[in-house]
Amino acid sequence: MKSALRLTLVTTILSFSLLSASTAWTFVLPLDFVVKKTVAKTGRTSISIDQEVTFKVGKDSLKTQENWLIEGDRNLKVSANGLEPYKENIKVNSLFNSKQKTHVVGKNKTQTPVGNDFYQRLLFIRSSDSFMQYVRELGISEKTRLSKADGRVCIAIGEPSQGEDKSPQIWIDQDDFLIRKIRMPSGTEISLSDYVNVKDDFWIAKTQVIKWAGATATVKVKSFSVKNAATIQQFYPQNFELPTELAFNESSSIAQVVEDFYKRFR
């Protein structure tokens, strides 16, 4: 009788444990709550970020150094230069104002719509409305589910992929509400890790891995500062005169990857 009672008790506890684990896994926080918590992690001040980008194609590698000035998701500016022996081959300067990109080639200043692959603004969104606007513009479904990214349980926004048809999605950590992965409509994937606290509720990912069309670029943040980082005048298109020059001495696979990267993502 006692053995039967113990068996029943063990079975009940085990069933309750499995039910609890299953419930914990299947419960998904509301999307509006998740978005609100996420946009609260990007601070309310400008930031200057110095980082290094490493490109690898086969046995070849190439590095560039970048400086970003960022004032939320609507005002961003990047300056990039190649490191030796490509110092003179790569000089990129781009200014982003809301949906407009400004750059100078030769003596011509041009303004074009910001491309869908410009993921950088998604990391500095300051309002739930802006976040959801980008989600809709990228054609990402507002459906949510639990999934994993960077080895962590995340809330995935978007339709789950079917076979090799990879749908655009955003993965947000369910514990700290930081973006861990983004898949753009083009299939480009951005993985984000090594988050650090800049100031108060301002977090940035010190490591970004961008994969697209068989190519990979790894970004490592070297330093950052929020002290007098930028003034709003620095984001005015009429004040932007820095040229862009991408000119390699000879065509190569790695040169093509770098050119594609700076045309699509910067």
mmCIF file of C-alpha atoms in Angstrom:
data_model
loop_
_atom_site.group_PDB
_atom_site.id
_atom_site.type_symbol
_atom_site.label_atom_id
_atom_site.label_comp_id
_atom_site.label_asym_id
_atom_site.label_seq_id
_atom_site.Cartn_x
_atom_site.Cartn_y
_atom_site.Cartn_z
ATOM 1 C CA MET A 1 0.000 0.000 0.000
ATOM 2 C CA LYS A 2 2.809 2.377 0.951
ATOM 3 C CA SER A 3 4.734 1.485 -2.229
ATOM 4 C CA ALA A 4 1.675 2.248 -4.342
ATOM 5 C CA LEU A 5 1.192 5.557 -2.533
ATOM 6 C CA ARG A 6 4.839 6.527 -3.067
ATOM 7 C CA LEU A 7 4.592 5.608 -6.760
ATOM 8 C CA THR A 8 1.456 7.706 -7.154
ATOM 9 C CA LEU A 9 3.107 10.658 -5.408
ATOM 10 C CA VAL A 10 6.243 10.428 -7.585
ATOM 11 C CA THR A 11 4.136 10.167 -10.724
ATOM 12 C CA THR A 12 2.094 13.216 -9.705
ATOM 13 C CA ILE A 13 5.208 15.291 -8.969
ATOM 14 C CA LEU A 14 6.827 14.246 -12.254
ATOM 15 C CA SER A 15 3.685 15.065 -14.225
ATOM 16 C CA PHE A 16 3.411 18.474 -12.543
ATOM 17 C CA SER A 17 7.088 19.192 -13.278
ATOM 18 C CA LEU A 18 6.680 18.298 -16.943
ATOM 19 C CA LEU A 19 3.503 20.356 -17.183
ATOM 20 C CA SER A 20 5.243 23.343 -15.557
ATOM 21 C CA ALA A 21 8.223 23.081 -17.904
ATOM 22 C CA SER A 22 5.917 22.772 -20.906
ATOM 23 C CA THR A 23 3.858 25.755 -19.763
ATOM 24 C CA ALA A 24 6.975 27.855 -19.165
ATOM 25 C CA TRP A 25 8.214 27.067 -22.662
ATOM 26 C CA THR A 26 4.939 27.736 -24.455
ATOM 27 C CA PHE A 27 3.966 30.984 -22.719
ATOM 28 C CA VAL A 28 4.888 33.985 -24.863
ATOM 29 C CA LEU A 29 4.895 37.529 -23.518
ATOM 30 C CA PRO A 30 2.636 40.001 -25.383
ATOM 31 C CA LEU A 31 4.333 41.707 -28.331
ATOM 32 C CA ASP A 32 3.570 45.239 -27.175
ATOM 33 C CA PHE A 33 5.124 44.501 -23.773
ATOM 34 C CA VAL A 34 8.257 43.003 -25.356
ATOM 35 C CA VAL A 35 8.712 45.923 -27.754
ATOM 36 C CA LYS A 36 8.245 48.463 -24.955
ATOM 37 C CA LYS A 37 10.922 46.756 -22.843
ATOM 38 C CA THR A 38 13.288 46.488 -25.840
ATOM 39 C CA VAL A 39 13.165 50.146 -26.885
ATOM 40 C CA ALA A 40 13.815 51.131 -23.264
ATOM 41 C CA LYS A 41 17.316 49.627 -23.609
ATOM 42 C CA THR A 42 18.697 52.065 -26.203
ATOM 43 C CA GLY A 43 19.249 55.108 -24.005
ATOM 44 C CA ARG A 44 18.137 58.652 -24.648
ATOM 45 C CA THR A 45 21.445 60.225 -25.601
ATOM 46 C CA SER A 46 23.833 60.295 -28.563
ATOM 47 C CA ILE A 47 26.757 57.887 -28.726
ATOM 48 C CA SER A 48 30.070 57.650 -30.567
ATOM 49 C CA ILE A 49 31.261 54.115 -31.336
ATOM 50 C CA ASP A 50 34.659 53.010 -32.669
ATOM 51 C CA GLN A 51 34.729 49.514 -34.105
ATOM 52 C CA GLU A 52 36.669 47.175 -36.366
ATOM 53 C CA VAL A 53 35.148 45.106 -39.159
ATOM 54 C CA THR A 54 36.860 41.919 -40.341
ATOM 55 C CA PHE A 55 36.038 40.376 -43.723
ATOM 56 C CA LYS A 56 37.183 36.873 -44.632
ATOM 57 C CA VAL A 57 36.964 35.127 -47.990
ATOM 58 C CA GLY A 58 38.836 31.827 -48.148
ATOM 59 C CA LYS A 59 42.357 32.535 -46.887
ATOM 60 C CA ASP A 60 42.095 36.251 -47.562
ATOM 61 C CA SER A 61 41.122 38.771 -44.899
ATOM 62 C CA LEU A 62 40.624 42.513 -44.853
ATOM 63 C CA LYS A 63 39.907 44.927 -42.008
ATOM 64 C CA THR A 64 38.312 48.327 -41.789
ATOM 65 C CA GLN A 65 37.836 50.712 -38.901
ATOM 66 C CA GLU A 66 34.605 52.612 -38.411
ATOM 67 C CA ASN A 67 33.339 55.457 -36.325
ATOM 68 C CA TRP A 68 29.604 55.856 -35.787
ATOM 69 C CA LEU A 69 27.790 58.876 -34.448
ATOM 70 C CA ILE A 70 24.280 57.865 -33.464
ATOM 71 C CA GLU A 71 21.298 59.854 -32.226
ATOM 72 C CA GLY A 72 18.578 57.225 -32.022
ATOM 73 C CA ASP A 73 17.247 55.406 -35.077
ATOM 74 C CA ARG A 74 16.705 58.518 -37.227
ATOM 75 C CA ASN A 75 20.114 60.212 -37.175
ATOM 76 C CA LEU A 76 23.232 58.129 -37.841
ATOM 77 C CA LYS A 77 26.564 58.863 -39.453
ATOM 78 C CA VAL A 78 29.416 56.495 -40.280
ATOM 79 C CA SER A 79 33.001 57.024 -41.413
ATOM 80 C CA ALA A 80 35.001 53.961 -42.462
ATOM 81 C CA ASN A 81 38.602 53.521 -43.584
ATOM 82 C CA GLY A 82 40.574 50.516 -44.714
ATOM 83 C CA LEU A 83 43.497 49.329 -42.620
ATOM 84 C CA GLU A 84 46.863 48.591 -44.200
ATOM 85 C CA PRO A 85 47.428 47.584 -46.934
ATOM 86 C CA TYR A 86 43.998 48.898 -47.995
ATOM 87 C CA LYS A 87 44.150 52.279 -46.292
ATOM 88 C CA GLU A 88 43.878 54.202 -49.554
ATOM 89 C CA ASN A 89 41.303 51.890 -51.131
ATOM 90 C CA ILE A 90 38.438 52.302 -48.680
ATOM 91 C CA LYS A 91 37.011 55.626 -47.553
ATOM 92 C CA VAL A 92 33.301 55.507 -46.819
ATOM 93 C CA ASN A 93 31.149 58.273 -45.371
ATOM 94 C CA SER A 94 27.385 58.017 -45.119
ATOM 95 C CA LEU A 95 24.735 60.069 -43.349
ATOM 96 C CA PHE A 96 21.315 58.654 -42.504
ATOM 97 C CA ASN A 97 18.339 60.862 -41.679
ATOM 98 C CA SER A 98 15.135 58.936 -41.120
ATOM 99 C CA LYS A 99 14.490 57.323 -44.545
ATOM 100 C CA GLN A 100 17.187 59.228 -46.436
ATOM 101 C CA LYS A 101 20.842 58.429 -47.061
ATOM 102 C CA THR A 102 23.332 61.134 -48.062
ATOM 103 C CA HIS A 103 26.784 60.483 -49.498
ATOM 104 C CA VAL A 104 29.292 62.289 -51.684
ATOM 105 C CA VAL A 105 31.054 60.675 -54.640
ATOM 106 C CA GLY A 106 33.525 62.916 -56.405
ATOM 107 C CA LYS A 107 31.899 66.346 -56.440
ATOM 108 C CA ASN A 108 28.350 65.019 -56.431
ATOM 109 C CA LYS A 109 26.258 64.865 -53.278
ATOM 110 C CA THR A 110 23.425 62.368 -53.650
ATOM 111 C CA GLN A 111 20.433 61.528 -51.492
ATOM 112 C CA THR A 112 18.738 58.167 -51.877
ATOM 113 C CA PRO A 113 16.198 56.124 -49.887
ATOM 114 C CA VAL A 114 17.718 54.081 -47.070
ATOM 115 C CA GLY A 115 17.906 50.444 -48.157
ATOM 116 C CA ASN A 116 16.096 47.629 -46.347
ATOM 117 C CA ASP A 117 19.428 46.052 -45.374
ATOM 118 C CA PHE A 118 20.404 49.009 -43.191
ATOM 119 C CA TYR A 119 20.011 47.058 -39.953
ATOM 120 C CA GLN A 120 21.984 49.480 -37.763
ATOM 121 C CA ARG A 121 18.979 51.702 -37.039
ATOM 122 C CA LEU A 122 17.076 48.729 -35.622
ATOM 123 C CA LEU A 123 19.559 48.639 -32.718
ATOM 124 C CA PHE A 124 18.820 52.190 -31.545
ATOM 125 C CA ILE A 125 15.040 52.555 -31.794
ATOM 126 C CA ARG A 126 13.596 54.708 -29.020
ATOM 127 C CA SER A 127 9.851 54.249 -29.353
ATOM 128 C CA SER A 128 7.452 51.337 -29.704
ATOM 129 C CA ASP A 129 5.694 53.056 -32.606
ATOM 130 C CA SER A 130 8.963 53.363 -34.565
ATOM 131 C CA PHE A 131 9.845 49.741 -33.840
ATOM 132 C CA MET A 132 6.525 48.476 -35.145
ATOM 133 C CA GLN A 133 6.750 50.769 -38.163
ATOM 134 C CA TYR A 134 10.077 49.168 -39.143
ATOM 135 C CA VAL A 135 8.623 45.699 -38.558
ATOM 136 C CA ARG A 136 5.810 46.440 -41.010
ATOM 137 C CA GLU A 137 8.087 48.127 -43.560
ATOM 138 C CA LEU A 138 10.313 45.040 -43.573
ATOM 139 C CA GLY A 139 7.320 42.800 -44.138
ATOM 140 C CA ILE A 140 7.795 40.989 -40.829
ATOM 141 C CA SER A 141 4.663 39.348 -39.489
ATOM 142 C CA GLU A 142 3.551 40.405 -36.011
ATOM 143 C CA LYS A 143 3.194 36.779 -34.964
ATOM 144 C CA THR A 144 5.340 35.712 -31.997
ATOM 145 C CA ARG A 145 6.653 32.441 -30.627
ATOM 146 C CA LEU A 146 9.525 31.144 -28.506
ATOM 147 C CA SER A 147 12.725 30.291 -30.319
ATOM 148 C CA LYS A 148 16.473 30.262 -29.659
ATOM 149 C CA ALA A 149 19.226 32.634 -30.806
ATOM 150 C CA ASP A 150 22.757 33.064 -29.465
ATOM 151 C CA GLY A 151 22.008 30.016 -27.298
ATOM 152 C CA ARG A 152 19.257 31.886 -25.435
ATOM 153 C CA VAL A 153 15.485 31.553 -25.332
ATOM 154 C CA CYS A 154 14.017 34.422 -27.327
ATOM 155 C CA ILE A 155 10.701 35.798 -28.468
ATOM 156 C CA ALA A 156 10.796 35.539 -32.250
ATOM 157 C CA ILE A 157 8.744 38.101 -34.154
ATOM 158 C CA GLY A 158 7.681 36.937 -37.608
ATOM 159 C CA GLU A 159 6.518 33.850 -39.442
ATOM 160 C CA PRO A 160 8.602 30.716 -38.789
ATOM 161 C CA SER A 161 10.695 29.631 -41.756
ATOM 162 C CA GLN A 162 9.434 26.819 -43.942
ATOM 163 C CA GLY A 163 12.211 24.574 -45.186
ATOM 164 C CA GLU A 164 14.809 26.626 -47.027
ATOM 165 C CA ASP A 165 12.453 29.567 -47.342
ATOM 166 C CA LYS A 166 13.889 31.827 -44.623
ATOM 167 C CA SER A 167 11.365 34.440 -43.534
ATOM 168 C CA PRO A 168 12.351 37.834 -42.064
ATOM 169 C CA GLN A 169 12.289 37.794 -38.266
ATOM 170 C CA ILE A 170 13.620 39.509 -35.150
ATOM 171 C CA TRP A 171 14.693 37.538 -32.080
ATOM 172 C CA ILE A 172 14.468 39.327 -28.696
ATOM 173 C CA ASP A 173 15.849 37.773 -25.513
ATOM 174 C CA GLN A 174 12.940 36.928 -23.213
ATOM 175 C CA ASP A 175 15.029 37.625 -20.085
ATOM 176 C CA ASP A 176 16.828 40.894 -20.830
ATOM 177 C CA PHE A 177 14.814 42.081 -23.891
ATOM 178 C CA LEU A 178 17.932 42.685 -26.010
ATOM 179 C CA ILE A 179 17.899 41.905 -29.736
ATOM 180 C CA ARG A 180 19.894 38.745 -30.362
ATOM 181 C CA LYS A 181 19.298 38.179 -34.074
ATOM 182 C CA ILE A 182 17.749 39.850 -37.104
ATOM 183 C CA ARG A 183 16.925 38.315 -40.471
ATOM 184 C CA MET A 184 16.204 40.874 -43.156
ATOM 185 C CA PRO A 185 13.879 40.257 -46.155
ATOM 186 C CA SER A 186 16.982 39.782 -48.343
ATOM 187 C CA GLY A 187 18.040 36.814 -46.211
ATOM 188 C CA THR A 188 20.857 38.746 -44.524
ATOM 189 C CA GLU A 189 21.304 37.599 -40.923
ATOM 190 C CA ILE A 190 22.770 39.686 -38.111
ATOM 191 C CA SER A 191 23.730 37.975 -34.861
ATOM 192 C CA LEU A 192 24.325 40.170 -31.804
ATOM 193 C CA SER A 193 26.199 39.231 -28.635
ATOM 194 C CA ASP A 194 28.537 40.478 -25.887
ATOM 195 C CA TYR A 195 26.144 43.197 -24.769
ATOM 196 C CA VAL A 196 27.528 45.838 -22.415
ATOM 197 C CA ASN A 197 25.794 48.510 -20.384
ATOM 198 C CA VAL A 198 26.818 51.947 -21.669
ATOM 199 C CA LYS A 199 24.848 54.081 -19.262
ATOM 200 C CA ASP A 200 21.690 53.528 -17.245
ATOM 201 C CA ASP A 201 19.407 51.552 -19.609
ATOM 202 C CA PHE A 202 21.652 51.961 -22.663
ATOM 203 C CA TRP A 203 23.038 48.672 -24.016
ATOM 204 C CA ILE A 204 25.085 47.912 -27.143
ATOM 205 C CA ALA A 205 26.295 44.641 -28.651
ATOM 206 C CA LYS A 206 30.108 44.548 -28.790
ATOM 207 C CA THR A 207 30.018 41.737 -31.351
ATOM 208 C CA GLN A 208 27.967 41.670 -34.548
ATOM 209 C CA VAL A 209 28.211 38.953 -37.184
ATOM 210 C CA ILE A 210 26.635 39.767 -40.544
ATOM 211 C CA LYS A 211 26.061 36.939 -43.034
ATOM 212 C CA TRP A 212 24.782 37.515 -46.555
ATOM 213 C CA ALA A 213 25.123 35.881 -49.979
ATOM 214 C CA GLY A 214 27.781 33.473 -48.720
ATOM 215 C CA ALA A 215 29.887 36.270 -47.184
ATOM 216 C CA THR A 216 30.614 37.087 -43.532
ATOM 217 C CA ALA A 217 31.694 40.255 -41.745
ATOM 218 C CA THR A 218 32.468 40.382 -38.025
ATOM 219 C CA VAL A 219 32.191 43.675 -36.143
ATOM 220 C CA LYS A 220 34.017 44.205 -32.845
ATOM 221 C CA VAL A 221 33.358 47.365 -30.835
ATOM 222 C CA LYS A 222 36.637 48.822 -29.555
ATOM 223 C CA SER A 223 35.389 51.837 -27.603
ATOM 224 C CA PHE A 224 32.388 54.087 -27.138
ATOM 225 C CA SER A 225 31.435 57.351 -25.481
ATOM 226 C CA VAL A 226 28.229 59.197 -24.672
ATOM 227 C CA LYS A 227 30.009 62.292 -23.367
ATOM 228 C CA ASN A 228 29.486 65.120 -25.868
ATOM 229 C CA ALA A 229 29.201 62.459 -28.578
ATOM 230 C CA ALA A 230 27.381 64.545 -31.178
ATOM 231 C CA THR A 231 25.297 67.621 -31.811
ATOM 232 C CA ILE A 232 22.184 67.617 -33.974
ATOM 233 C CA GLN A 233 23.931 69.916 -36.497
ATOM 234 C CA GLN A 234 26.320 67.085 -37.337
ATOM 235 C CA PHE A 235 23.414 65.201 -38.875
ATOM 236 C CA TYR A 236 22.252 67.960 -41.192
ATOM 237 C CA PRO A 237 22.677 66.898 -44.872
ATOM 238 C CA GLN A 238 23.638 70.457 -45.859
ATOM 239 C CA ASN A 239 26.652 70.211 -43.536
ATOM 240 C CA PHE A 240 27.788 66.836 -44.871
ATOM 241 C CA GLU A 241 30.724 67.038 -47.288
ATOM 242 C CA LEU A 242 32.885 63.947 -46.568
ATOM 243 C CA PRO A 243 33.489 61.890 -49.737
ATOM 244 C CA THR A 244 33.179 58.164 -50.346
ATOM 245 C CA GLU A 245 35.837 56.328 -52.335
ATOM 246 C CA LEU A 246 35.915 52.594 -52.963
ATOM 247 C CA ALA A 247 38.692 51.823 -55.408
ATOM 248 C CA PHE A 248 40.722 48.611 -55.392
ATOM 249 C CA ASN A 249 43.803 48.160 -57.568
ATOM 250 C CA GLU A 250 42.506 44.854 -58.850
ATOM 251 C CA SER A 251 39.304 42.870 -58.669
ATOM 252 C CA SER A 252 39.180 40.046 -56.133
ATOM 253 C CA SER A 253 36.563 38.120 -54.194
ATOM 254 C CA ILE A 254 37.290 39.976 -50.969
ATOM 255 C CA ALA A 255 37.210 43.355 -52.720
ATOM 256 C CA GLN A 256 33.773 42.512 -54.116
ATOM 257 C CA VAL A 257 32.531 41.515 -50.648
ATOM 258 C CA VAL A 258 33.751 44.769 -49.090
ATOM 259 C CA GLU A 259 32.201 46.871 -51.845
ATOM 260 C CA ASP A 260 28.895 45.018 -51.493
ATOM 261 C CA PHE A 261 28.949 45.426 -47.700
ATOM 262 C CA TYR A 262 29.448 49.181 -47.824
ATOM 263 C CA LYS A 263 26.835 49.679 -50.493
ATOM 264 C CA ARG A 264 24.175 47.571 -48.766
ATOM 265 C CA PHE A 265 24.771 47.947 -45.037
ATOM 266 C CA ARG A 266 26.398 51.359 -44.730
#
